[in-house]
Short mmCIF file of N, CA and C in Angstrom, two decimals:
data_model
loop_
_atom_site.label_atom_id
_atom_site.label_comp_id
_atom_site.label_asym_id
_atom_site.label_seq_id
_atom_site.Cartn_x
_atom_site.Cartn_y
_atom_site.Cartn_z
N MET A 1 -187.46 34.24 50.63
CA MET A 1 -187.61 33.65 51.93
C MET A 1 -188.60 32.49 51.79
N ASN A 2 -188.26 31.41 52.42
CA ASN A 2 -189.11 30.24 52.37
C ASN A 2 -189.34 29.76 53.80
N TYR A 3 -190.58 29.53 54.16
CA TYR A 3 -190.91 29.08 55.50
C TYR A 3 -191.03 27.57 55.51
N ASP A 4 -190.66 26.99 56.62
CA ASP A 4 -190.81 25.56 56.80
C ASP A 4 -192.13 25.32 57.54
N ILE A 5 -193.16 24.97 56.78
CA ILE A 5 -194.48 24.75 57.35
C ILE A 5 -194.76 23.25 57.35
N ASP A 6 -194.94 22.70 58.52
CA ASP A 6 -195.19 21.27 58.66
C ASP A 6 -196.69 21.03 58.49
N THR A 7 -197.13 20.90 57.24
CA THR A 7 -198.55 20.75 56.97
C THR A 7 -199.13 19.47 57.57
N ALA A 8 -198.31 18.43 57.63
CA ALA A 8 -198.79 17.17 58.21
C ALA A 8 -199.10 17.35 59.70
N ALA A 9 -198.27 18.11 60.40
CA ALA A 9 -198.51 18.35 61.83
C ALA A 9 -199.76 19.20 62.02
N VAL A 10 -199.92 20.23 61.20
CA VAL A 10 -201.11 21.08 61.29
C VAL A 10 -202.36 20.25 61.02
N GLN A 11 -202.29 19.41 59.99
CA GLN A 11 -203.43 18.57 59.65
C GLN A 11 -203.75 17.59 60.78
N ALA A 12 -202.72 17.04 61.40
CA ALA A 12 -202.94 16.09 62.50
C ALA A 12 -203.64 16.77 63.67
N VAL A 13 -203.22 17.98 63.99
CA VAL A 13 -203.86 18.71 65.08
C VAL A 13 -205.32 18.99 64.75
N LEU A 14 -205.57 19.45 63.51
CA LEU A 14 -206.95 19.75 63.12
C LEU A 14 -207.82 18.50 63.11
N MET A 15 -207.25 17.37 62.72
CA MET A 15 -208.02 16.12 62.75
C MET A 15 -208.35 15.74 64.19
N ALA A 16 -207.40 15.92 65.12
CA ALA A 16 -207.65 15.62 66.52
C ALA A 16 -208.74 16.54 67.07
N VAL A 17 -208.70 17.80 66.68
CA VAL A 17 -209.74 18.75 67.12
C VAL A 17 -211.09 18.31 66.58
N ALA A 18 -211.12 17.86 65.33
CA ALA A 18 -212.38 17.41 64.73
C ALA A 18 -212.94 16.20 65.47
N VAL A 19 -212.08 15.28 65.84
CA VAL A 19 -212.53 14.09 66.58
C VAL A 19 -213.11 14.51 67.93
N GLU A 20 -212.39 15.38 68.64
CA GLU A 20 -212.87 15.84 69.95
C GLU A 20 -214.13 16.70 69.80
N GLY A 21 -214.18 17.51 68.75
CA GLY A 21 -215.38 18.32 68.51
C GLY A 21 -216.59 17.46 68.22
N THR A 22 -216.38 16.38 67.50
CA THR A 22 -217.49 15.44 67.21
C THR A 22 -217.96 14.78 68.50
N ALA A 23 -217.02 14.37 69.33
CA ALA A 23 -217.40 13.76 70.61
C ALA A 23 -218.15 14.77 71.48
N LEU A 24 -217.69 16.02 71.48
CA LEU A 24 -218.36 17.06 72.24
C LEU A 24 -219.78 17.29 71.72
N ASN A 25 -219.94 17.28 70.41
CA ASN A 25 -221.26 17.47 69.82
C ASN A 25 -222.20 16.32 70.18
N GLU A 26 -221.68 15.10 70.16
CA GLU A 26 -222.51 13.95 70.53
C GLU A 26 -222.92 14.03 72.01
N SER A 27 -221.98 14.45 72.86
CA SER A 27 -222.31 14.63 74.28
C SER A 27 -223.34 15.74 74.47
N ALA A 28 -223.21 16.80 73.69
CA ALA A 28 -224.16 17.92 73.76
C ALA A 28 -225.56 17.45 73.38
N ASN A 29 -225.65 16.65 72.33
CA ASN A 29 -226.96 16.13 71.91
C ASN A 29 -227.56 15.23 72.99
N ALA A 30 -226.70 14.41 73.62
CA ALA A 30 -227.19 13.53 74.68
C ALA A 30 -227.65 14.34 75.89
N ALA A 31 -226.90 15.39 76.23
CA ALA A 31 -227.29 16.24 77.37
C ALA A 31 -228.60 16.95 77.08
N ARG A 32 -228.77 17.41 75.86
CA ARG A 32 -230.02 18.08 75.49
C ARG A 32 -231.20 17.11 75.63
N GLN A 33 -231.01 15.90 75.14
CA GLN A 33 -232.07 14.89 75.23
C GLN A 33 -232.36 14.54 76.69
N ALA A 34 -231.32 14.43 77.50
CA ALA A 34 -231.52 14.11 78.93
C ALA A 34 -232.29 15.23 79.62
N GLY A 35 -231.99 16.48 79.29
CA GLY A 35 -232.74 17.59 79.87
C GLY A 35 -234.19 17.57 79.46
N ASP A 36 -234.43 17.28 78.17
CA ASP A 36 -235.82 17.17 77.69
C ASP A 36 -236.56 16.03 78.40
N ASP A 37 -235.85 14.91 78.58
CA ASP A 37 -236.46 13.77 79.27
C ASP A 37 -236.75 14.12 80.73
N ALA A 38 -235.84 14.87 81.36
CA ALA A 38 -236.06 15.25 82.76
C ALA A 38 -237.29 16.15 82.88
N ALA A 39 -237.45 17.06 81.94
CA ALA A 39 -238.62 17.95 81.98
C ALA A 39 -239.91 17.14 81.88
N ALA A 40 -239.88 16.10 81.11
CA ALA A 40 -241.08 15.27 80.95
C ALA A 40 -241.29 14.34 82.14
N GLY A 41 -240.26 14.18 82.98
CA GLY A 41 -240.33 13.22 84.07
C GLY A 41 -241.00 13.73 85.34
N PHE A 42 -241.44 14.97 85.37
CA PHE A 42 -242.05 15.50 86.58
C PHE A 42 -243.52 15.12 86.71
N GLY A 43 -244.04 14.47 85.70
CA GLY A 43 -245.40 13.94 85.76
C GLY A 43 -246.44 15.00 86.08
N THR A 44 -247.17 14.78 87.17
CA THR A 44 -248.28 15.68 87.52
C THR A 44 -247.82 16.93 88.27
N ALA A 45 -246.55 17.03 88.60
CA ALA A 45 -246.04 18.22 89.28
C ALA A 45 -245.82 19.30 88.23
N GLN A 46 -246.92 19.83 87.73
CA GLN A 46 -246.89 20.77 86.61
C GLN A 46 -246.04 22.01 86.89
N GLU A 47 -246.14 22.55 88.11
CA GLU A 47 -245.38 23.76 88.43
C GLU A 47 -243.88 23.49 88.39
N VAL A 48 -243.49 22.34 88.91
CA VAL A 48 -242.07 21.96 88.91
C VAL A 48 -241.60 21.73 87.48
N ALA A 49 -242.43 21.05 86.71
CA ALA A 49 -242.07 20.80 85.31
C ALA A 49 -241.89 22.11 84.55
N GLU A 50 -242.78 23.06 84.77
CA GLU A 50 -242.66 24.35 84.10
C GLU A 50 -241.42 25.10 84.55
N ALA A 51 -241.14 25.06 85.84
CA ALA A 51 -239.94 25.74 86.36
C ALA A 51 -238.68 25.13 85.76
N PHE A 52 -238.64 23.79 85.73
CA PHE A 52 -237.46 23.15 85.14
C PHE A 52 -237.37 23.45 83.65
N THR A 53 -238.48 23.40 82.95
CA THR A 53 -238.49 23.69 81.51
C THR A 53 -237.99 25.11 81.24
N ASN A 54 -238.44 26.07 82.03
CA ASN A 54 -237.97 27.45 81.87
C ASN A 54 -236.47 27.55 82.13
N PHE A 55 -236.02 26.85 83.16
CA PHE A 55 -234.58 26.82 83.46
C PHE A 55 -233.81 26.17 82.31
N TRP A 56 -234.31 25.03 81.82
CA TRP A 56 -233.58 24.24 80.84
C TRP A 56 -233.54 24.90 79.47
N ARG A 57 -234.62 25.52 79.05
CA ARG A 57 -234.70 26.11 77.71
C ARG A 57 -233.61 27.17 77.45
N THR A 58 -233.17 27.84 78.49
CA THR A 58 -232.13 28.86 78.30
C THR A 58 -230.73 28.27 78.31
N ARG A 59 -230.63 26.96 78.60
CA ARG A 59 -229.32 26.33 78.70
C ARG A 59 -229.15 25.11 77.81
N GLU A 60 -230.21 24.65 77.20
CA GLU A 60 -230.18 23.36 76.50
C GLU A 60 -229.20 23.30 75.33
N ASP A 61 -228.87 24.45 74.72
CA ASP A 61 -228.00 24.41 73.54
C ASP A 61 -226.59 24.93 73.81
N VAL A 62 -226.25 25.14 75.08
CA VAL A 62 -224.92 25.67 75.40
C VAL A 62 -223.82 24.75 74.88
N ALA A 63 -223.91 23.47 75.16
CA ALA A 63 -222.87 22.54 74.71
C ALA A 63 -222.82 22.45 73.19
N GLN A 64 -223.95 22.52 72.54
CA GLN A 64 -223.95 22.49 71.08
C GLN A 64 -223.30 23.75 70.50
N ARG A 65 -223.54 24.89 71.15
CA ARG A 65 -222.89 26.12 70.69
C ARG A 65 -221.38 26.04 70.88
N VAL A 66 -220.95 25.44 71.98
CA VAL A 66 -219.51 25.27 72.23
C VAL A 66 -218.90 24.36 71.17
N SER A 67 -219.54 23.25 70.88
CA SER A 67 -218.98 22.34 69.87
C SER A 67 -218.97 23.01 68.49
N SER A 68 -219.99 23.80 68.20
CA SER A 68 -220.00 24.54 66.93
C SER A 68 -218.84 25.54 66.88
N LEU A 69 -218.57 26.18 68.00
CA LEU A 69 -217.46 27.13 68.07
C LEU A 69 -216.13 26.42 67.82
N VAL A 70 -215.98 25.22 68.38
CA VAL A 70 -214.75 24.45 68.16
C VAL A 70 -214.56 24.20 66.67
N PHE A 71 -215.61 23.78 65.98
CA PHE A 71 -215.51 23.50 64.55
C PHE A 71 -215.24 24.76 63.75
N ARG A 72 -215.90 25.88 64.10
CA ARG A 72 -215.67 27.12 63.36
C ARG A 72 -214.24 27.62 63.55
N LYS A 73 -213.72 27.53 64.75
CA LYS A 73 -212.34 27.97 65.01
C LYS A 73 -211.35 27.06 64.29
N ALA A 74 -211.59 25.76 64.30
CA ALA A 74 -210.71 24.83 63.59
C ALA A 74 -210.75 25.11 62.09
N ASP A 75 -211.92 25.43 61.58
CA ASP A 75 -212.04 25.77 60.16
C ASP A 75 -211.24 27.04 59.84
N SER A 76 -211.27 28.00 60.73
CA SER A 76 -210.50 29.23 60.53
C SER A 76 -209.00 28.95 60.52
N VAL A 77 -208.56 28.10 61.43
CA VAL A 77 -207.14 27.73 61.47
C VAL A 77 -206.75 27.00 60.19
N ALA A 78 -207.61 26.11 59.71
CA ALA A 78 -207.32 25.39 58.47
C ALA A 78 -207.23 26.35 57.29
N ALA A 79 -208.14 27.31 57.21
CA ALA A 79 -208.11 28.29 56.12
C ALA A 79 -206.84 29.15 56.19
N ALA A 80 -206.46 29.55 57.39
CA ALA A 80 -205.24 30.35 57.54
C ALA A 80 -204.01 29.53 57.16
N ALA A 81 -203.97 28.28 57.57
CA ALA A 81 -202.84 27.43 57.22
C ALA A 81 -202.74 27.25 55.71
N GLN A 82 -203.88 27.04 55.06
CA GLN A 82 -203.87 26.92 53.60
C GLN A 82 -203.37 28.20 52.94
N ALA A 83 -203.79 29.34 53.46
CA ALA A 83 -203.34 30.62 52.90
C ALA A 83 -201.84 30.81 53.08
N PHE A 84 -201.31 30.44 54.25
CA PHE A 84 -199.87 30.56 54.47
C PHE A 84 -199.09 29.64 53.54
N VAL A 85 -199.56 28.42 53.38
CA VAL A 85 -198.88 27.47 52.50
C VAL A 85 -198.90 27.99 51.06
N ALA A 86 -200.06 28.47 50.61
CA ALA A 86 -200.17 29.00 49.24
C ALA A 86 -199.29 30.23 49.06
N ALA A 87 -199.30 31.15 50.03
CA ALA A 87 -198.48 32.35 49.92
C ALA A 87 -197.00 31.99 49.93
N ASN A 88 -196.63 31.03 50.75
CA ASN A 88 -195.24 30.60 50.80
C ASN A 88 -194.81 30.04 49.44
N GLN A 89 -195.67 29.24 48.84
CA GLN A 89 -195.35 28.67 47.53
C GLN A 89 -195.27 29.76 46.47
N GLU A 90 -196.18 30.72 46.54
CA GLU A 90 -196.18 31.83 45.58
C GLU A 90 -194.90 32.66 45.71
N MET A 91 -194.49 32.93 46.94
CA MET A 91 -193.25 33.69 47.14
C MET A 91 -192.05 32.92 46.61
N THR A 92 -192.02 31.63 46.86
CA THR A 92 -190.92 30.80 46.38
C THR A 92 -190.89 30.79 44.85
N ASP A 93 -192.05 30.59 44.23
CA ASP A 93 -192.12 30.59 42.76
C ASP A 93 -191.70 31.93 42.18
N SER A 94 -192.15 33.03 42.78
CA SER A 94 -191.79 34.36 42.29
C SER A 94 -190.29 34.59 42.40
N ALA A 95 -189.69 34.14 43.49
CA ALA A 95 -188.25 34.30 43.67
C ALA A 95 -187.49 33.50 42.62
N HIS A 96 -187.92 32.28 42.36
CA HIS A 96 -187.26 31.46 41.34
C HIS A 96 -187.39 32.09 39.96
N GLN A 97 -188.57 32.62 39.66
CA GLN A 97 -188.76 33.27 38.36
C GLN A 97 -187.89 34.52 38.22
N ALA A 98 -187.79 35.29 39.27
CA ALA A 98 -186.97 36.50 39.23
C ALA A 98 -185.50 36.14 39.05
N LEU A 99 -185.06 35.13 39.75
CA LEU A 99 -183.66 34.71 39.62
C LEU A 99 -183.37 34.11 38.26
N ALA A 100 -184.35 33.46 37.67
CA ALA A 100 -184.15 32.86 36.35
C ALA A 100 -183.98 33.92 35.27
N ARG A 101 -184.52 35.12 35.50
CA ARG A 101 -184.41 36.19 34.50
C ARG A 101 -183.08 36.92 34.57
N ILE A 102 -182.31 36.68 35.59
CA ILE A 102 -181.01 37.36 35.72
C ILE A 102 -180.00 36.59 34.89
N SER A 103 -179.37 37.28 33.94
CA SER A 103 -178.39 36.64 33.08
C SER A 103 -177.08 36.50 33.83
N THR A 104 -176.59 35.31 33.88
CA THR A 104 -175.31 35.07 34.56
C THR A 104 -174.24 34.62 33.57
N ASP A 105 -174.51 34.82 32.26
CA ASP A 105 -173.52 34.49 31.23
C ASP A 105 -172.37 35.49 31.31
N PHE A 106 -171.20 35.06 30.79
CA PHE A 106 -170.03 35.94 30.78
C PHE A 106 -170.29 37.12 29.86
N ALA A 107 -169.92 38.27 30.33
CA ALA A 107 -170.02 39.47 29.51
C ALA A 107 -168.65 40.14 29.54
N ALA A 108 -168.12 40.39 28.33
CA ALA A 108 -166.81 41.05 28.25
C ALA A 108 -166.90 42.44 28.84
N PRO A 109 -165.84 42.89 29.48
CA PRO A 109 -165.88 44.23 30.05
C PRO A 109 -166.08 45.28 28.97
N VAL A 110 -166.77 46.30 29.31
CA VAL A 110 -167.02 47.40 28.38
C VAL A 110 -165.77 48.29 28.37
N PRO A 111 -165.21 48.55 27.14
CA PRO A 111 -164.02 49.42 27.11
C PRO A 111 -164.39 50.83 27.55
N ARG A 112 -163.51 51.40 28.34
CA ARG A 112 -163.73 52.75 28.82
C ARG A 112 -162.64 53.66 28.30
N HIS A 113 -163.03 54.83 27.99
CA HIS A 113 -162.06 55.81 27.53
C HIS A 113 -161.31 56.34 28.75
N ARG A 114 -159.98 56.26 28.69
CA ARG A 114 -159.16 56.75 29.78
C ARG A 114 -158.42 58.00 29.31
N PRO A 115 -158.59 59.03 30.04
CA PRO A 115 -157.84 60.24 29.64
C PRO A 115 -156.35 60.05 29.85
N LYS A 116 -155.59 60.66 28.98
CA LYS A 116 -154.12 60.57 29.12
C LYS A 116 -153.71 61.49 30.28
N THR A 117 -152.87 60.95 31.09
CA THR A 117 -152.38 61.76 32.19
C THR A 117 -150.99 62.24 31.85
N PRO A 118 -150.70 63.51 32.14
CA PRO A 118 -149.35 64.02 31.80
C PRO A 118 -148.30 63.35 32.69
N VAL A 119 -147.20 63.06 32.10
CA VAL A 119 -146.09 62.45 32.83
C VAL A 119 -145.16 63.58 33.27
N ALA A 120 -144.77 63.66 34.46
CA ALA A 120 -143.92 64.74 34.93
C ALA A 120 -142.48 64.43 34.85
#
């Protein structure tokens, strides 16, 4: 059995995911910096700055974790695709090798002893 795996299509999808994941990571870094800048922008309102900082510290890396997850999942898909392609090739090679070992040369029929049957 041989599967038709469109590796170019799989690669194209993974490349698109990588581009979007990179953009997401850049946006995550910008959001983190904006939150840090906002915390510093409260000036002398120390209580407000502390409240915002406490709020922000538990959320500042959410987008970065999401972008990391995108890359890890894409990496898993790439590894699975490579394994399927390799297994498919291995199965195809094994089948060809097995078929190559089967002799298809002409072989004369083996004479068989036939018992004499009485004629009535």
